[in-house]
Coordinates of N, CA and C in Angstrom, one line a residue:
X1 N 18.9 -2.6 -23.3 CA 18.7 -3.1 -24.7 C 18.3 -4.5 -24.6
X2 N 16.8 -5.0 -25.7 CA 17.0 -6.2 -25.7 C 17.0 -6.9 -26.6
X3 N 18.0 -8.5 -26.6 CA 18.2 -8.9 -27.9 C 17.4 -10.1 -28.2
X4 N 16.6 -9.8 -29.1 CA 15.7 -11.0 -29.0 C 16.2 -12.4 -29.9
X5 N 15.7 -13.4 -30.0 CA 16.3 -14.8 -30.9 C 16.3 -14.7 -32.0
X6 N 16.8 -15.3 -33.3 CA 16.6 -15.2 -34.5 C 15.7 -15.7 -35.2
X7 N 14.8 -15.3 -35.9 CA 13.8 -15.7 -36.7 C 14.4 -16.6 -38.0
X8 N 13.8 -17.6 -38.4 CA 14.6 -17.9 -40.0 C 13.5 -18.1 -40.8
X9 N 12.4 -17.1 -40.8 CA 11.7 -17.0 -41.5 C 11.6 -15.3 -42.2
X10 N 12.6 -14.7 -41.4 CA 12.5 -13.4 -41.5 C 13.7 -13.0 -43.4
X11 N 13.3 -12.5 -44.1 CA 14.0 -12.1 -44.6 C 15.3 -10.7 -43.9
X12 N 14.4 -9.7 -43.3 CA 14.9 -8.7 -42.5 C 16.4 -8.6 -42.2
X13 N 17.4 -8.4 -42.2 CA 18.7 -8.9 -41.3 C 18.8 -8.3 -39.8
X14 N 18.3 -6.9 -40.1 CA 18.2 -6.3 -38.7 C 16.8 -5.3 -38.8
X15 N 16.4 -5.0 -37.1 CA 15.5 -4.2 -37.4 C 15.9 -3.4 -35.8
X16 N 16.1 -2.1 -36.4 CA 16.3 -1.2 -34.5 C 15.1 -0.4 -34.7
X17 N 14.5 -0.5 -33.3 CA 13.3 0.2 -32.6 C 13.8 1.1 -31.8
X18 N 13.5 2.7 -31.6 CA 14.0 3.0 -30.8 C 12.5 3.8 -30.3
X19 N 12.6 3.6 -28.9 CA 11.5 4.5 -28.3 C 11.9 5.2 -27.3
X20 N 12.7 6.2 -27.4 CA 13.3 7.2 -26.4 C 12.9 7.9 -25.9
X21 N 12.6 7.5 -24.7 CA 12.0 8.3 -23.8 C 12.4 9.7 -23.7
X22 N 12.1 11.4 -24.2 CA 12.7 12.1 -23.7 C 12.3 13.2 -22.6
X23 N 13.3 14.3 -22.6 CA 13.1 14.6 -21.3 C 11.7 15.6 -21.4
X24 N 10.6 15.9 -20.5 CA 9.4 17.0 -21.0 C 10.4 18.0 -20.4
X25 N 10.0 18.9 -21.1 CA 10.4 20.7 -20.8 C 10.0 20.7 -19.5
X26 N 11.3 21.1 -18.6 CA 11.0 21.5 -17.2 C 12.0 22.3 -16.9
X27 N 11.4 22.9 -15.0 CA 13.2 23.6 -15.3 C 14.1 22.8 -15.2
X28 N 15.6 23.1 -15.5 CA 16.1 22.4 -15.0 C 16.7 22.6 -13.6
X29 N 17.1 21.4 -13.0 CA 17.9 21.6 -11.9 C 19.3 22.2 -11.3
X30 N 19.4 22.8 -10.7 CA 21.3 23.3 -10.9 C 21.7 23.3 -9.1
X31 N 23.2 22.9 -9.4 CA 24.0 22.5 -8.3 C 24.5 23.1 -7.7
X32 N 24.3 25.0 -8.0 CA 25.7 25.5 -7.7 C 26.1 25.1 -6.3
X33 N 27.8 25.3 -6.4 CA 28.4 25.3 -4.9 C 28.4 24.0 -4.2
X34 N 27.7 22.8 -5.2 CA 27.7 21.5 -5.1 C 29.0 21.0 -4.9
X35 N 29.4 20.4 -4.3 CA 31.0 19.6 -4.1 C 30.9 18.0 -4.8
X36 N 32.0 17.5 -5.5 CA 31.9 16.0 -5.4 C 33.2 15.6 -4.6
X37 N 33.4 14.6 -4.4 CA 33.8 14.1 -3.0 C 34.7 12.6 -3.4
X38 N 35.9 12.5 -3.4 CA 36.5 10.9 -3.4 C 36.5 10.4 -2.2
X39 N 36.2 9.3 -2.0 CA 36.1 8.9 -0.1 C 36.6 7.3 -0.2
X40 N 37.5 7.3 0.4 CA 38.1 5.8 -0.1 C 38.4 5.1 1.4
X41 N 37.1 4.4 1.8 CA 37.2 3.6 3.1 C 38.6 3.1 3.8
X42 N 39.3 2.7 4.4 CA 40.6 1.7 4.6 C 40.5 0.8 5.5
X43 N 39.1 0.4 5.6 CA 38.7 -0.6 7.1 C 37.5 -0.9 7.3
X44 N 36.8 -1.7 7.4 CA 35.3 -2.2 6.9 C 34.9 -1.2 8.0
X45 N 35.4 -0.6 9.4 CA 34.8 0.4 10.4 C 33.9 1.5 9.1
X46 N 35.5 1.8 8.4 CA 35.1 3.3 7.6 C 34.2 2.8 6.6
X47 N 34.0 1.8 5.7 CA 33.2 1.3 5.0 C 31.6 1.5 5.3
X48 N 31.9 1.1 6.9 CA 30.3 1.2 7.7 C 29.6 2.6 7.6
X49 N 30.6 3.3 8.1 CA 30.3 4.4 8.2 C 29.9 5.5 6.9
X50 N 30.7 5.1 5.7 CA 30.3 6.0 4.6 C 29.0 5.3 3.7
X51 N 28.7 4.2 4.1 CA 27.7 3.0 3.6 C 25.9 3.7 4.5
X52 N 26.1 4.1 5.6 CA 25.5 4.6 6.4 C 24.8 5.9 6.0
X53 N 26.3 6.8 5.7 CA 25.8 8.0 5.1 C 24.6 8.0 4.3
X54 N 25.1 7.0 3.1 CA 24.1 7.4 2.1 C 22.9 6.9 2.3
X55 N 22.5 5.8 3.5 CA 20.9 5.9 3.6 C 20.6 6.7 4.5
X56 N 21.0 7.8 5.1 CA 20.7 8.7 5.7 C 20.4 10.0 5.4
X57 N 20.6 10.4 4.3 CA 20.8 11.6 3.9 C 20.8 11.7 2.3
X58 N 19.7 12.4 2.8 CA 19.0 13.3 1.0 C 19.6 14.5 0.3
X59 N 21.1 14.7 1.0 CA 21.5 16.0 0.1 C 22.3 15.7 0.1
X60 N 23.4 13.9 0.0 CA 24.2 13.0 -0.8 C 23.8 12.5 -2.0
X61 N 24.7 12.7 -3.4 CA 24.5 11.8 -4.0 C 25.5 11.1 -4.4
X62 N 25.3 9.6 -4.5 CA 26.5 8.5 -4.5 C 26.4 8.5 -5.7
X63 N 27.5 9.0 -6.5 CA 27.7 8.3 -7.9 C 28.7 7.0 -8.4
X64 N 29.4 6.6 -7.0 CA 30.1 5.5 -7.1 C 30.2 5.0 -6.0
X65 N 29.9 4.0 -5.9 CA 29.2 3.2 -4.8 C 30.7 1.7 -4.3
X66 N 30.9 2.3 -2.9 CA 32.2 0.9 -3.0 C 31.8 -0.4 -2.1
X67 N 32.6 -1.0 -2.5 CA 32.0 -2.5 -2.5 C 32.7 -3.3 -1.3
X68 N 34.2 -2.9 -1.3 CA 34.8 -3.2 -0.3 C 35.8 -2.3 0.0
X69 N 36.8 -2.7 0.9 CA 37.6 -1.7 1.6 C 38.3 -1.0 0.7
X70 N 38.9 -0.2 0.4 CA 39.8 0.2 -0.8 C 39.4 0.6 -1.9
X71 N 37.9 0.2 -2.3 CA 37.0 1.0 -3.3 C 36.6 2.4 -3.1
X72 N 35.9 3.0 -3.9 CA 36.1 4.8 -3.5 C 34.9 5.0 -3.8
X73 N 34.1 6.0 -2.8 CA 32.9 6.2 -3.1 C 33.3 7.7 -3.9
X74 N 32.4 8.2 -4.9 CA 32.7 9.5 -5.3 C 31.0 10.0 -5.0
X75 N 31.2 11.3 -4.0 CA 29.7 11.5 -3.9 C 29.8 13.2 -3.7
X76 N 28.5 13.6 -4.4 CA 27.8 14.9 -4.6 C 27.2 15.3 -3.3
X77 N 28.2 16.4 -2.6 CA 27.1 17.0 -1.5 C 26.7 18.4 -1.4
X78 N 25.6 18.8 -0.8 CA 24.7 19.9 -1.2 C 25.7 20.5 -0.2
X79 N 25.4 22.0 -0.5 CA 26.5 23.0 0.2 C 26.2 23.0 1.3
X80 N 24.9 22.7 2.1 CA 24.4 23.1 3.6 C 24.5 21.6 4.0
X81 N 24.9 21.0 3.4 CA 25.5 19.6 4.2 C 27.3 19.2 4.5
X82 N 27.9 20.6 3.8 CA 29.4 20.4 3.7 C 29.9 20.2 5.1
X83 N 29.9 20.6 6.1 CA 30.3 21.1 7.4 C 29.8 19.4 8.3
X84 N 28.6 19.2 8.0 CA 28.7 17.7 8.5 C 29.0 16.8 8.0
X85 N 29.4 16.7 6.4 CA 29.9 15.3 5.9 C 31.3 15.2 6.5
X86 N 31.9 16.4 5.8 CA 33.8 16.7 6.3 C 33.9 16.0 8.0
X87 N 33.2 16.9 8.6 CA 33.1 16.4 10.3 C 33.5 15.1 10.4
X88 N 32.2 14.2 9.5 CA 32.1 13.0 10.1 C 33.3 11.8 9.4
X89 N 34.0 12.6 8.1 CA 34.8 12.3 7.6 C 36.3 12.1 8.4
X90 N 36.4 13.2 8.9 CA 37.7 13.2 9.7 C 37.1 12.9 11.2
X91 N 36.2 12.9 11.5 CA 36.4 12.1 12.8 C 36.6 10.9 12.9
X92 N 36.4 9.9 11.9 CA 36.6 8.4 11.6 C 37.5 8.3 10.5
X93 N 38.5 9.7 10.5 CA 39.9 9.6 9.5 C 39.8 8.7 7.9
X94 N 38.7 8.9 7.9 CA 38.0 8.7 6.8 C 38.9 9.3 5.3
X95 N 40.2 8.8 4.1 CA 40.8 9.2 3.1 C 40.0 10.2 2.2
X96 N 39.9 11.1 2.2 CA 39.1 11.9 1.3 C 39.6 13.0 0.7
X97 N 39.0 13.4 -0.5 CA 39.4 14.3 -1.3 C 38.2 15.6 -2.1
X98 N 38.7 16.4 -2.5 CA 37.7 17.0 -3.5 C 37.9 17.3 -4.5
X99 N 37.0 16.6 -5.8 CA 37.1 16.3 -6.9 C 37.0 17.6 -8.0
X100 N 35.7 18.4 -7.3 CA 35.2 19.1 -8.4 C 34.6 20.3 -7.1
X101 N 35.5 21.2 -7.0 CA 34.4 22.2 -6.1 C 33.0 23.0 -6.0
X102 N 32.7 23.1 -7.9 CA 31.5 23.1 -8.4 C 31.0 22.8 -9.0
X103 N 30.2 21.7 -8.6 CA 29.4 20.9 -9.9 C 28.9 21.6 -10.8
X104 N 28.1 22.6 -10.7 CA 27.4 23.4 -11.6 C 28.5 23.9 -12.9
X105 N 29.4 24.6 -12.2 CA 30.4 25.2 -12.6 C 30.9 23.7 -13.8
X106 N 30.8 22.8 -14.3 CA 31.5 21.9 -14.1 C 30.0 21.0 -15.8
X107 N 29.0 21.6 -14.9 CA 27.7 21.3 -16.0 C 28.0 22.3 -17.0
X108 N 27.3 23.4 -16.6 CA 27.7 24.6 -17.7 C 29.0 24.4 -18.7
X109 N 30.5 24.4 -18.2 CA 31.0 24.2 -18.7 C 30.9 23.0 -20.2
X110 N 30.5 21.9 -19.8 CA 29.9 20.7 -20.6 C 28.9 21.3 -21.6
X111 N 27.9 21.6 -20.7 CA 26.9 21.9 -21.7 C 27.4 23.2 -22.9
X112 N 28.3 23.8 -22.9 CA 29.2 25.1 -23.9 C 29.4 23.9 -24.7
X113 N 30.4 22.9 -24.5 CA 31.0 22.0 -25.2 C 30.4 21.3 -26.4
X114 N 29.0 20.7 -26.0 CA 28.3 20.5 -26.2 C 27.1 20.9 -27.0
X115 N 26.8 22.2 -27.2 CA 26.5 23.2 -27.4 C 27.0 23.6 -28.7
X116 N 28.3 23.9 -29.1 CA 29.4 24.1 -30.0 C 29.4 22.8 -31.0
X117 N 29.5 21.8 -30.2 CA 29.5 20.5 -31.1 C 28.3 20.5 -31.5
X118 N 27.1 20.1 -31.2 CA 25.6 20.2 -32.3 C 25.9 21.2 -33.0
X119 N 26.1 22.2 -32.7 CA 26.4 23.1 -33.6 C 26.6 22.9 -35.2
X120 N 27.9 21.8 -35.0 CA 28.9 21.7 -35.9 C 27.8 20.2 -36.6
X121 N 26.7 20.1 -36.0 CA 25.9 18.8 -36.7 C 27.1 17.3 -36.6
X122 N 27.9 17.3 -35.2 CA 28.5 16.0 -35.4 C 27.7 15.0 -34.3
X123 N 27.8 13.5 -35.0 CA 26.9 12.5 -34.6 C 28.3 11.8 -34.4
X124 N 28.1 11.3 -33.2 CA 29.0 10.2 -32.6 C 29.0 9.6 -30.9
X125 N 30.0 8.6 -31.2 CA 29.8 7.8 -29.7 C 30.7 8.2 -28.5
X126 N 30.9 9.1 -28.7 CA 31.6 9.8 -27.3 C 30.7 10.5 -26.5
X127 N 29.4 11.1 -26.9 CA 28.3 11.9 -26.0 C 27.0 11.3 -26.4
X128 N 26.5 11.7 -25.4 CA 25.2 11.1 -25.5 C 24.3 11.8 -26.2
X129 N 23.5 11.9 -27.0 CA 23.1 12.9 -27.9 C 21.1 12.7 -27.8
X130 N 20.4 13.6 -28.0 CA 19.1 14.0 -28.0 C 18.5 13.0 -29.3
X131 N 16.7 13.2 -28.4 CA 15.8 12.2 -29.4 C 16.0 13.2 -30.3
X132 N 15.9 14.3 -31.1 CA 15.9 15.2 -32.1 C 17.2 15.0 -32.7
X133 N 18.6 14.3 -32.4 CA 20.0 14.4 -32.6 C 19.4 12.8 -33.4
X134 N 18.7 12.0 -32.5 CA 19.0 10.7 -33.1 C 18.3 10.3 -34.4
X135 N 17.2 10.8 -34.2 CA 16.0 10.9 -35.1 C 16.7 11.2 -36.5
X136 N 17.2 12.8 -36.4 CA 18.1 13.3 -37.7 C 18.9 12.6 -38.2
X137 N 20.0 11.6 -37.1 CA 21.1 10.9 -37.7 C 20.1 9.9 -38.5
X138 N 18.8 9.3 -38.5 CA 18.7 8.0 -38.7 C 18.0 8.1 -40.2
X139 N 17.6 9.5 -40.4 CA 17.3 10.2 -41.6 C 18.2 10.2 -42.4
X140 N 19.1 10.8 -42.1 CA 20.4 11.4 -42.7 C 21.0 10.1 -43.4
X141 N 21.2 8.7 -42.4 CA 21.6 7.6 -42.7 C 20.7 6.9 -44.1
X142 N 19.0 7.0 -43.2 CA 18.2 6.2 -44.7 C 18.6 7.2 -45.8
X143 N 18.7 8.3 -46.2 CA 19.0 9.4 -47.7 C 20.5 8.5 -47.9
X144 N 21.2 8.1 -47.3 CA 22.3 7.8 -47.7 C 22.7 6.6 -48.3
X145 N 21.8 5.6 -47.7 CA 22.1 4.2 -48.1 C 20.3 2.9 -48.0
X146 N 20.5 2.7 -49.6 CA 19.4 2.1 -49.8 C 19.0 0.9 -49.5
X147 N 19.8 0.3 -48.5 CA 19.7 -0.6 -47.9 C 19.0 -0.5 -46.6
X148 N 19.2 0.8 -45.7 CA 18.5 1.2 -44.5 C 16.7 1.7 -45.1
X149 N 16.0 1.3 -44.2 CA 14.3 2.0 -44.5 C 13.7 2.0 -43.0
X150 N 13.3 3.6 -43.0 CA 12.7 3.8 -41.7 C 11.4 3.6 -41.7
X151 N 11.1 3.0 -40.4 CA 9.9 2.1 -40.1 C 8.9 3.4 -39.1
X152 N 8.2 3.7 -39.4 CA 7.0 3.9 -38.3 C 6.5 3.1 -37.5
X153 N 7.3 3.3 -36.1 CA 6.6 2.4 -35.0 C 5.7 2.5 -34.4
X154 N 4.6 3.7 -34.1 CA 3.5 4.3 -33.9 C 4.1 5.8 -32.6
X155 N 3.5 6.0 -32.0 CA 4.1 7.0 -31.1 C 4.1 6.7 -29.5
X156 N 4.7 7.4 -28.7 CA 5.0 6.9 -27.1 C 3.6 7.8 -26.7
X157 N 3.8 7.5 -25.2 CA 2.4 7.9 -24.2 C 2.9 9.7 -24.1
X158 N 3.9 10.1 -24.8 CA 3.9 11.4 -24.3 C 3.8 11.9 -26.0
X159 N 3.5 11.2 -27.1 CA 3.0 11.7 -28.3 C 4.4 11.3 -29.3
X160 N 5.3 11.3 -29.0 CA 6.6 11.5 -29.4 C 6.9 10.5 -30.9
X161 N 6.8 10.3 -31.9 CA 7.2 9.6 -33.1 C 8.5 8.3 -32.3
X162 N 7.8 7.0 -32.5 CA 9.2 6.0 -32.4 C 9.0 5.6 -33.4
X163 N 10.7 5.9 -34.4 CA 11.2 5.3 -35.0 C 12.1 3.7 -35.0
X164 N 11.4 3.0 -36.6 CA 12.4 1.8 -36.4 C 13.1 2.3 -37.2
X165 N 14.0 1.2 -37.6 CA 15.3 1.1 -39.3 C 15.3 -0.6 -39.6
X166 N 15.1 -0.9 -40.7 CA 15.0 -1.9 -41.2 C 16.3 -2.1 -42.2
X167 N 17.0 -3.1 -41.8 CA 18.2 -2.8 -42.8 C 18.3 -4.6 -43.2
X168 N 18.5 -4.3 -44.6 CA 18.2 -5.6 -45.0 C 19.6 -5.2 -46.3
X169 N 20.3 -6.5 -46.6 CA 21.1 -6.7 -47.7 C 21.1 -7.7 -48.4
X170 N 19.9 -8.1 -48.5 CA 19.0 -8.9 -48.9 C 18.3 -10.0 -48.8
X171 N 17.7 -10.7 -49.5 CA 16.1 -12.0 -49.2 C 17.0 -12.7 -48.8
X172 N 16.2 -13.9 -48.3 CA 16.5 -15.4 -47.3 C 18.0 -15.4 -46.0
X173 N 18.2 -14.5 -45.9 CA 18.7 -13.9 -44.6 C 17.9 -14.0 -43.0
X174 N 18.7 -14.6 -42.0 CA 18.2 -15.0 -41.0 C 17.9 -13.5 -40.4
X175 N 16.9 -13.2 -39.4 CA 16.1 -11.8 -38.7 C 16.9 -11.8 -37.9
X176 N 17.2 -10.5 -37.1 CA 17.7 -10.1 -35.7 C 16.6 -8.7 -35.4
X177 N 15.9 -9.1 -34.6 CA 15.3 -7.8 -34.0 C 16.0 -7.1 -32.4
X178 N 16.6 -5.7 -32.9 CA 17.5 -5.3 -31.5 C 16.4 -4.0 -31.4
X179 N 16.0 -4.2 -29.9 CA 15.2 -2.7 -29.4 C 15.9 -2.1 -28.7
X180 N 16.5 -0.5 -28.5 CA 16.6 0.0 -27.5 C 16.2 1.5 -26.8
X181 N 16.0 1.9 -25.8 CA 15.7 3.2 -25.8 C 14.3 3.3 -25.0
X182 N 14.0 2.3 -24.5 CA 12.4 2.0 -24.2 C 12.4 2.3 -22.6
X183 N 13.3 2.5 -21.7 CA 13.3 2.8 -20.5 C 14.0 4.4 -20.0
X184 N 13.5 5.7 -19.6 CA 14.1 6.3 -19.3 C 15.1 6.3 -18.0
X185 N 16.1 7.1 -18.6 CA 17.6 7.2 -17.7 C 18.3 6.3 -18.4
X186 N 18.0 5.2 -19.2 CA 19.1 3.9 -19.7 C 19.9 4.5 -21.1
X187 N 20.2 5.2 -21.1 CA 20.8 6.3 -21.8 C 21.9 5.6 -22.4
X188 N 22.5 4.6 -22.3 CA 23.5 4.0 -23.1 C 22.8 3.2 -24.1
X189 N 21.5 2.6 -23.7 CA 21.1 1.6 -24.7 C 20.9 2.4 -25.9
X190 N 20.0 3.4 -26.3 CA 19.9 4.1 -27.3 C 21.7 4.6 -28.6
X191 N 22.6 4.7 -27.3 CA 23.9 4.9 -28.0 C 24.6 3.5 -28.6
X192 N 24.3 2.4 -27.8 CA 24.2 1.1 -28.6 C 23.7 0.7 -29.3
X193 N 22.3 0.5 -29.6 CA 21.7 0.6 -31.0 C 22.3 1.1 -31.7
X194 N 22.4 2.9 -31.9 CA 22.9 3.7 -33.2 C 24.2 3.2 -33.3
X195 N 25.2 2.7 -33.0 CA 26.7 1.8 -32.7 C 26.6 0.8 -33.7
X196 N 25.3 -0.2 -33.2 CA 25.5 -1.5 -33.7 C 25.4 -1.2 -35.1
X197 N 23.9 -0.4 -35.5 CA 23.3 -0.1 -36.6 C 24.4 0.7 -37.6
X198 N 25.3 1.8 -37.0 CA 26.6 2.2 -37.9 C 27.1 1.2 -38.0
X199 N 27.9 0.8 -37.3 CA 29.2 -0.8 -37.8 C 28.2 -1.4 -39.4
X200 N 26.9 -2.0 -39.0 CA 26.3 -2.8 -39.8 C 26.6 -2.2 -41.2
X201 N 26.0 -0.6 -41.0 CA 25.8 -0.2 -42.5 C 27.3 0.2 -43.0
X202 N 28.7 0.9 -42.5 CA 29.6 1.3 -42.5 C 30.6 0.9 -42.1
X203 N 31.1 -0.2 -42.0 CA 32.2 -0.6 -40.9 C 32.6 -1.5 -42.7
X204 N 33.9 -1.2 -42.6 CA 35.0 -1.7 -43.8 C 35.3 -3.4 -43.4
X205 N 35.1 -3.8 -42.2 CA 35.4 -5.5 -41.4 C 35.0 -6.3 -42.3
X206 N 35.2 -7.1 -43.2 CA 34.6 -8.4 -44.1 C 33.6 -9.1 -43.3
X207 N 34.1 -9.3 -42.0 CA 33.7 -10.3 -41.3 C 31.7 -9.6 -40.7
X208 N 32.2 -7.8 -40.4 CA 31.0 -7.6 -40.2 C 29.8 -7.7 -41.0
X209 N 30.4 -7.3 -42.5 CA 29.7 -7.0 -43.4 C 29.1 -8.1 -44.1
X210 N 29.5 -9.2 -43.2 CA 29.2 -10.9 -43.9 C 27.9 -11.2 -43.2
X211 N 27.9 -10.6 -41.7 CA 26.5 -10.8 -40.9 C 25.3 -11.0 -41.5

């Protein structure tokens, strides 16, 4: 997300851009039989050695990366690499555990969850939700309050409509322009924007609603 300076020529109060990159129709990928892994160094030796791993090997993936001795790596290994990670684990007594026996097992699950909740048409900041999820909420929000106005920002390189929101509570008000959503994978910035932009329009705070 970036926050650019304040204009004081702007009447505007805020303006969010979002250009979400989303995913094109492909297949998806799946893990079955995938393992994740806690691996908790206890000696810069073992440090070396699980630091090693991961530029070695393409059927690791490090989702938590340690920094020094006592930090924990948590990593995803493909099932035809199980027999040499463990190996190399316990031959340098390496603390380890297993988290999740199957990732897949573990996706699917989520995605039911997930699945059930759109369902139910709920919009909120515990999951990460779709350009089609966001788009609707930002709809749903301008019908609701006449102070929000959605902006046409022209469209992305894959055709896709970027939406702004212009929220103004009235003239001679200093500008804030907040973009987010412009880089794919940065998947939080787009949940920050719709965050900031709820508090602004809904948040009961005196103090926010003074901004």
């Amino acid at each position: 997300m970036v926050l650019n300076g304040v204009c004081s020529r702007c009447a505007v109060m805020a303006v969010v851009a979002f250009g979400v990159v989303a995913i094109q129709a492909a297949e998806v990928a799946r893990y079955d039989n995938y393992r994740l892994y806690r691996v908790t160094p206890q000696s810069e030796e073992q440090l070396k050695v699980v630091a090693a791993m991961e530029q070695a090997s393409d059927s690791l993936i490090f989702l938590e990366t340690a920094r020094k001795v006592g930090d924990r790596f948590d990593i995803v290994v493909a099932p035809h690499k199980l027999a040499d990670f463990t190996e190399t684990l316990e031959a340098d007594y390496i603390p380890h555990l297993v988290i999740d026996e199957n990732v897949q097992s573990s996706f699917d699950q989520e995605r039911i969850r997930l699945s059930n909740k759109r369902a139910k048409g709920t919009f909120d900041w515990n999951d990460y939700h779709t350009l089609e999820e966001i788009h609707a909420w930002l709809d749903k929000l301008a019908s609701e309050h006449s102070e929000v106005e959605l902006l046409d920002a022209g469209r992305s390189h894959q055709n896709r409509t970027l939406k702004g929101v212009k929220l103004s509570y009235g003239e001679g008000r200093p500008g804030v322009f907040i973009e987010g959503g412009i880089h794919a994978r940065e998947w939080i910035s787009p949940a920050t924007v719709t965050y900031i932009l709820n508090e602004l329009v809904n948040s009961e705070d005196a103090q926010v609603r003074a901004l």
